XYZ file of C-alpha atoms in Angstrom:
463
model
C -5.789 -5.471 46.132
C -6.725 -6.929 43.478
C -9.950 -9.408 45.162
C -11.874 -8.584 47.982
C -9.920 -9.570 51.375
C -13.151 -11.508 52.088
C -16.237 -13.597 50.527
C -18.851 -12.129 52.300
C -19.173 -8.229 51.091
C -20.842 -7.376 55.032
C -17.138 -7.730 56.281
C -15.724 -5.451 54.231
C -15.135 -1.596 55.183
C -17.417 1.114 54.281
C -14.710 3.271 51.760
C -15.806 7.164 53.256
C -14.131 9.425 50.736
C -13.261 12.915 52.394
C -11.331 13.638 55.229
C -13.134 16.819 56.256
C -16.240 17.443 58.911
C -19.123 15.001 57.444
C -16.419 12.156 56.435
C -14.857 12.698 60.132
C -18.229 12.482 61.340
C -18.971 9.485 59.263
C -16.040 7.411 60.294
C -17.161 8.917 64.145
C -20.536 7.071 63.166
C -19.380 3.940 61.584
C -17.050 3.138 64.764
C -20.200 3.755 67.236
C -22.381 0.900 65.499
C -19.869 -1.462 65.209
C -18.964 -1.103 61.548
C -15.528 -0.542 59.907
C -14.796 2.988 58.049
C -12.207 3.474 55.621
C -11.251 7.346 55.183
C -9.478 8.170 51.664
C -8.422 11.764 51.968
C -6.795 13.947 48.800
C -4.986 16.195 50.354
C -2.136 15.564 52.210
C -3.407 15.877 55.936
C -7.209 15.610 57.037
C -9.857 19.002 56.628
C -7.020 19.615 54.095
C -9.799 21.907 52.003
C -11.045 23.489 55.207
C -7.418 24.540 55.884
C -7.338 26.604 52.081
C -10.356 28.922 53.893
C -8.234 29.125 57.305
C -8.855 32.678 57.681
C -12.462 32.386 57.158
C -14.589 32.812 60.360
C -17.587 30.234 60.373
C -21.282 31.777 61.203
C -22.156 28.603 63.461
C -20.845 28.155 66.976
C -18.627 25.594 68.026
C -21.785 24.555 69.726
C -23.557 23.764 65.953
C -20.158 22.555 64.483
C -19.002 19.435 66.474
C -20.766 16.208 65.636
C -22.234 14.345 68.773
C -20.640 10.930 67.801
C -17.671 12.100 67.051
C -17.305 14.133 70.770
C -17.704 10.743 71.834
C -14.886 9.415 69.943
C -12.638 12.157 71.237
C -13.548 12.379 74.514
C -11.241 9.048 75.925
C -8.418 11.230 74.441
C -8.831 14.072 77.129
C -9.931 16.539 74.018
C -12.543 19.055 75.372
C -14.669 21.125 73.138
C -13.841 24.716 72.814
C -16.193 27.423 74.106
C -19.278 26.394 72.518
C -20.712 30.275 72.493
C -17.750 31.328 70.361
C -16.952 31.157 66.390
C -14.095 29.437 65.371
C -12.397 30.063 62.211
C -11.863 27.684 59.360
C -8.524 26.900 60.850
C -9.171 26.699 64.481
C -12.258 24.001 63.521
C -9.429 22.429 61.801
C -7.193 22.537 64.096
C -8.807 22.102 67.330
C -11.278 19.630 66.155
C -10.910 18.157 63.098
C -7.288 17.374 62.666
C -7.471 15.375 66.836
C -10.322 13.882 65.545
C -9.014 12.280 62.407
C -5.701 11.428 64.705
C -8.172 9.285 67.273
C -9.662 6.985 64.191
C -5.844 6.540 63.541
C -4.870 4.001 60.973
C -8.798 4.901 59.531
C -7.670 7.896 57.850
C -5.386 7.689 54.801
C -4.583 10.883 53.398
C -2.799 11.691 49.997
C -5.823 8.920 48.010
C -7.533 10.187 45.556
C -10.463 8.406 44.468
C -10.497 8.006 40.995
C -13.628 5.581 40.470
C -16.139 3.581 41.993
C -18.246 1.007 40.434
C -19.222 -2.967 41.575
C -16.926 -5.664 40.977
C -17.476 -6.831 37.854
C -20.127 -4.432 36.608
C -20.529 -1.760 34.557
C -23.366 0.277 35.034
C -25.068 -1.218 32.181
C -25.067 -4.627 33.805
C -28.168 -6.095 36.068
C -27.236 -9.570 36.560
C -26.080 -10.184 40.372
C -25.611 -6.495 40.495
C -26.340 -5.860 44.259
C -24.745 -9.008 45.957
C -21.515 -7.434 43.815
C -19.279 -5.281 46.580
C -17.999 -1.601 45.222
C -14.818 -1.503 44.094
C -12.900 2.208 44.514
C -10.305 2.920 42.377
C -7.206 5.245 44.190
C -4.010 6.569 42.887
C -1.595 7.751 45.887
C 0.440 10.630 45.895
C 3.403 8.597 45.238
C 1.680 7.161 41.933
C 0.837 4.202 43.033
C -2.569 2.600 42.203
C -5.293 0.286 44.596
C -7.892 -1.080 44.054
C -9.987 -1.412 47.418
C -13.396 -3.268 48.211
C -16.066 -1.729 49.896
C -20.095 -2.618 51.742
C -20.631 0.992 51.440
C -20.158 3.874 49.872
C -20.075 7.398 51.627
C -19.146 10.317 49.417
C -18.031 13.079 51.175
C -15.861 15.214 48.969
C -17.908 18.208 49.344
C -17.396 20.978 45.973
C -14.701 23.049 47.220
C -12.010 22.114 44.013
C -14.715 22.740 41.596
C -15.923 26.995 41.762
C -18.390 27.682 39.686
C -17.040 30.159 36.706
C -18.157 34.035 36.075
C -19.839 33.403 33.813
C -23.594 33.874 33.677
C -24.698 30.552 31.557
C -22.553 28.372 34.163
C -19.743 27.651 31.707
C -16.184 30.023 31.397
C -16.839 33.261 30.578
C -14.542 34.418 26.670
C -11.377 35.329 28.102
C -11.754 33.943 31.426
C -9.053 31.013 31.805
C -6.545 33.436 29.862
C -7.217 36.002 32.541
C -6.905 33.690 35.212
C -3.618 34.802 36.567
C -6.287 37.723 37.351
C -8.825 35.894 39.137
C -9.396 33.879 42.245
C -12.404 31.787 43.258
C -11.737 32.028 46.900
C -12.097 34.908 50.000
C -8.783 35.965 49.697
C -6.807 36.090 53.217
C -5.972 39.988 53.374
C -3.996 39.631 56.480
C -1.412 37.553 54.550
C 1.100 40.491 53.205
C 1.609 38.827 49.654
C -2.295 38.598 49.260
C -2.790 42.026 50.777
C -0.643 44.243 48.019
C -2.440 42.249 45.452
C -5.711 44.015 46.455
C -4.192 47.280 48.101
C -4.839 50.609 46.337
C -6.795 48.695 43.325
C -10.091 48.218 41.656
C -11.773 44.815 42.627
C -14.698 43.297 40.894
C -16.648 40.625 43.391
C -19.294 38.562 41.563
C -21.281 36.640 43.368
C -24.319 37.494 46.259
C -24.043 35.396 49.100
C -22.375 34.593 52.473
C -18.687 34.721 50.915
C -19.131 37.580 48.605
C -20.372 39.755 51.776
C -17.577 38.381 53.698
C -15.219 39.758 50.401
C -16.879 42.997 50.089
C -16.495 43.816 53.835
C -12.417 42.319 53.654
C -12.262 44.516 50.650
C -14.188 47.402 52.882
C -11.747 47.106 55.840
C -8.454 47.201 53.666
C -10.116 51.092 51.768
C -10.132 52.145 55.460
C -6.759 51.118 56.406
C -3.435 53.380 56.268
C -2.216 51.066 53.091
C -5.288 50.421 51.725
C -6.119 54.112 50.243
C -7.929 53.801 46.852
C -8.833 50.327 47.391
C -12.770 49.880 45.618
C -14.979 47.391 45.846
C -16.846 46.713 42.086
C -19.869 44.493 43.390
C -21.245 42.278 40.098
C -24.794 40.580 41.094
C -27.519 38.651 38.116
C -30.288 40.272 39.868
C -31.077 43.311 41.393
C -31.553 45.097 44.916
C -33.761 44.201 46.739
C -34.891 43.885 50.312
C -33.427 39.868 50.932
C -29.998 40.878 48.971
C -28.034 41.476 52.117
C -29.285 38.073 53.659
C -31.659 38.601 56.636
C -29.736 40.914 58.440
C -31.152 40.798 62.179
C -33.814 38.604 61.299
C -30.967 36.255 60.708
C -31.473 33.649 63.690
C -27.420 32.732 62.953
C -26.593 36.229 64.017
C -22.967 35.775 62.770
C -24.431 34.795 59.332
C -26.494 38.007 59.260
C -24.444 40.124 60.848
C -22.242 39.233 57.210
C -24.799 40.754 55.368
C -25.162 43.757 56.994
C -20.987 44.691 56.904
C -21.479 44.148 53.088
C -24.497 46.182 52.904
C -22.353 48.796 55.273
C -19.178 48.515 52.809
C -21.755 49.619 49.582
C -23.196 52.276 51.851
C -19.949 53.943 52.818
C -19.105 54.320 49.400
C -15.834 51.509 49.307
C -17.639 49.207 47.077
C -20.465 49.660 43.962
C -22.983 47.651 42.963
C -23.802 47.079 39.691
C -27.214 44.936 39.128
C -28.843 42.639 36.504
C -25.378 41.652 35.146
C -24.433 38.346 33.619
C -20.411 38.002 32.568
C -19.743 36.974 28.809
C -17.000 38.151 28.540
C -13.719 39.077 30.164
C -11.314 40.948 28.061
C -7.736 43.099 28.631
C -7.248 46.645 28.010
C -4.061 48.175 26.876
C -3.098 48.656 30.312
C -4.123 44.289 31.079
C -6.156 45.178 33.093
C -9.456 43.405 32.943
C -12.903 44.563 31.598
C -15.622 42.558 32.188
C -18.726 42.656 29.232
C -22.203 41.394 30.341
C -24.503 39.346 27.754
C -26.540 42.342 26.634
C -23.375 44.873 25.683
C -22.484 46.448 27.935
C -18.688 46.965 29.097
C -17.356 47.809 32.681
C -14.480 50.362 33.348
C -11.845 48.092 33.882
C -10.759 46.373 37.330
C -7.192 45.222 38.142
C -8.532 41.702 40.099
C -12.038 39.648 39.997
C -13.034 37.599 43.098
C -15.109 35.148 41.856
C -17.949 33.523 44.494
C -20.096 32.076 42.610
C -21.139 29.417 44.095
C -19.526 25.279 43.880
C -20.511 22.208 41.780
C -20.411 18.172 42.732
C -17.874 16.721 40.607
C -19.428 13.225 39.610
C -16.710 12.428 36.944
C -15.500 9.161 39.469
C -18.899 7.910 40.284
C -20.097 7.832 36.472
C -20.236 4.009 37.018
C -22.569 3.986 39.505
C -26.329 3.963 39.131
C -26.839 7.375 40.784
C -30.489 9.592 40.961
C -29.799 13.274 40.675
C -32.262 15.957 39.916
C -31.370 17.460 36.263
C -30.356 21.307 38.021
C -29.005 20.287 41.314
C -27.151 17.896 40.641
C -28.793 16.562 43.666
C -30.537 13.563 45.131
C -34.052 13.607 43.546
C -35.950 13.389 46.912
C -33.278 15.771 48.491
C -33.680 18.564 45.465
C -37.186 20.138 46.049
C -36.496 20.695 50.075
C -33.261 22.548 49.054
C -33.713 24.263 45.659
C -33.615 28.032 45.362
C -36.084 27.944 42.238
C -38.607 27.246 44.285
C -37.627 28.819 48.194
C -34.969 30.921 49.663
C -36.358 30.981 53.677
C -33.831 29.163 54.394
C -35.965 26.196 55.573
C -34.581 22.628 55.192
C -37.300 19.510 55.924
C -35.637 16.987 58.193
C -33.695 14.244 55.687
C -31.902 11.557 56.351
C -30.811 8.199 54.384
C -33.925 7.435 52.355
C -33.956 11.310 50.972
C -30.111 10.294 49.987
C -30.616 7.271 48.524
C -29.796 6.157 44.889
C -30.740 3.901 42.258
C -28.002 2.086 43.806
C -28.444 1.264 46.262
C -25.350 0.929 48.978
C -23.896 4.609 47.822
C -24.626 8.071 49.602
C -23.367 11.547 48.749
C -23.673 13.668 52.281
C -22.311 16.990 53.494
C -21.657 19.650 50.672
C -22.023 17.154 47.713
C -25.409 16.227 48.363
C -26.733 19.437 47.834
C -25.308 19.099 44.040
C -25.683 23.342 43.245
C -27.563 24.148 45.845
C -25.948 26.931 48.230
C -26.993 27.347 52.170
C -25.563 24.017 53.716
C -24.902 23.848 57.151
C -22.378 21.444 58.981
C -25.218 20.069 61.243
C -26.991 19.565 58.179
C -24.570 16.914 56.803
C -23.475 15.841 60.765
C -27.403 14.677 60.889
C -27.276 12.928 56.851
C -24.427 10.585 58.069
C -26.242 9.503 61.314
C -29.009 8.627 59.385
C -27.155 7.029 56.708
C -24.892 5.190 58.914
C -28.246 3.769 61.069
C -29.183 2.386 57.909
C -26.249 0.441 56.572
C -26.228 -0.529 60.355
C -29.534 -1.978 60.072
C -31.460 0.066 62.402
C -34.117 1.124 60.114
C -36.048 2.934 63.116
C -33.245 4.987 64.153
C -32.288 6.081 60.347
C -35.978 6.882 59.952
C -35.835 9.244 62.695
C -34.273 12.420 61.453
C -35.187 14.909 63.687
C -33.031 18.866 62.796
C -34.604 22.166 63.259
C -32.163 24.221 61.486
C -31.286 28.546 61.778
C -34.371 30.433 59.775
C -32.280 33.045 57.118
C -34.246 34.971 57.694
C -35.264 35.538 53.979
C -37.785 34.963 52.093
C -37.607 35.363 48.148
C -40.732 33.381 47.125
C -40.750 31.394 44.403
C -39.250 31.530 41.062
C -36.727 34.443 41.650
C -33.421 33.357 41.823
C -31.122 34.935 39.562
C -33.482 37.055 37.982
C -32.633 40.076 36.887
C -34.771 42.129 34.977
C -38.610 41.962 37.501
C -39.514 45.121 38.378
C -40.028 46.281 42.444
C -43.311 46.603 43.349
C -44.711 47.275 46.773
C -43.975 44.713 49.398
C -42.171 42.169 46.678
C -39.415 40.612 46.419
C -38.154 41.832 43.023
C -35.384 43.074 41.078
C -34.783 47.084 39.947
C -33.850 47.321 36.394
C -29.791 46.875 35.966
C -28.044 49.713 36.896
C -25.231 50.833 38.868
C -25.615 52.100 42.422
C -24.156 53.703 45.615
C -26.739 52.336 48.579
C -26.598 55.213 50.882
C -25.723 57.804 48.870
C -27.594 61.128 48.284
C -30.470 61.255 45.916
C -30.702 57.223 45.838
C -33.614 55.095 46.994
C -32.627 51.471 46.696
C -31.802 50.545 49.954
C -33.482 47.653 51.002
C -36.482 48.004 53.257
C -36.111 46.296 56.341
C -37.803 43.450 57.101
C -37.033 41.426 54.013
C -39.773 39.819 52.096
C -40.367 37.064 54.500
């Protein structure tokens, strides 16, 4: 397409980038509002990213991961929601909900379509003149190599952050030697039910770098492998940039999402039973190989750990903003999230898991008509939930449809994590733990629950 098919911008489609759960929900809301969506998915199928973690079980139930507008769109097809009280895996979510939703949207979803750039038609980011009257122009490269130019009235970027995991390096850059050791490093939770993957970790010493739900999952999986007949001598080494505190293992029984709390308790059990050691206050600076080809992690303070066979890096994700470079985005300098949303989710300020209701206003940018939604809207912040994204796109689409009353009426109550670390403690490795505080002990290699230790987190956390 070399020119807009219509001279009226309002007659153009709303381009949705990403056919994951939030992108497909956005399309369903657009259909409901009488607007035309065009969903562009880089993967060969809808929900391609979700399928890459098909083996991981969600800690949200089916009742919390189905969008209401999507369910309405699916109803005429005979689709019925699975038991709302059960927990789907990523594969279940993709096969039983996301693919049927993409099928219901039909040719409104295009797969194998990589968005390489977004701008205003005839206007780079410098030009002011008539900027807001011009449609958006989207450059797309298809799987067969041919390029296309698509014009749009608005852009909803729900491309997520899955393709851009954060590195092992404590500075936010890859550790020295990290790229060279890529054959021994993964940035995803491994599927230990896959025989080939299982053989890679069975009987091996594996470092797990990270402190969130993904790290909990990996530690618990390695512990299960260690207890199996084919997993003798499997050992985890948990690398934390901060120390052990009451919030290290999440909210436990205080978490209003029970399955999320159970992940932390499973990780604690893995450490308590000796299947993993925890190394605290360790910011990875380099990854070296020893004479046997095993990996040696080196900290910024010069400490060197005993060699490991494999490294699992689960330090979070970050947004890919490269293809939005010609647009005028208003992003927080730390989180790379919209400036109005950032204070609500900044882990430097709070870690209680409570996010105030937010919608199109908090997600807007100086460039009118572009919205980052879903996990991408959180930038580098963790703890995003699908229900947050569903409410985001409902509000955004209502705003695009001109229904400002509905767009502004944002109601979302998120389940508490049961964790509250207080301000200024995120990623702090060397604060001394006081009575009732949330601070970390001095860096150490510990085995929680082993005789003679006293590092077991206090019940109740630090709220």
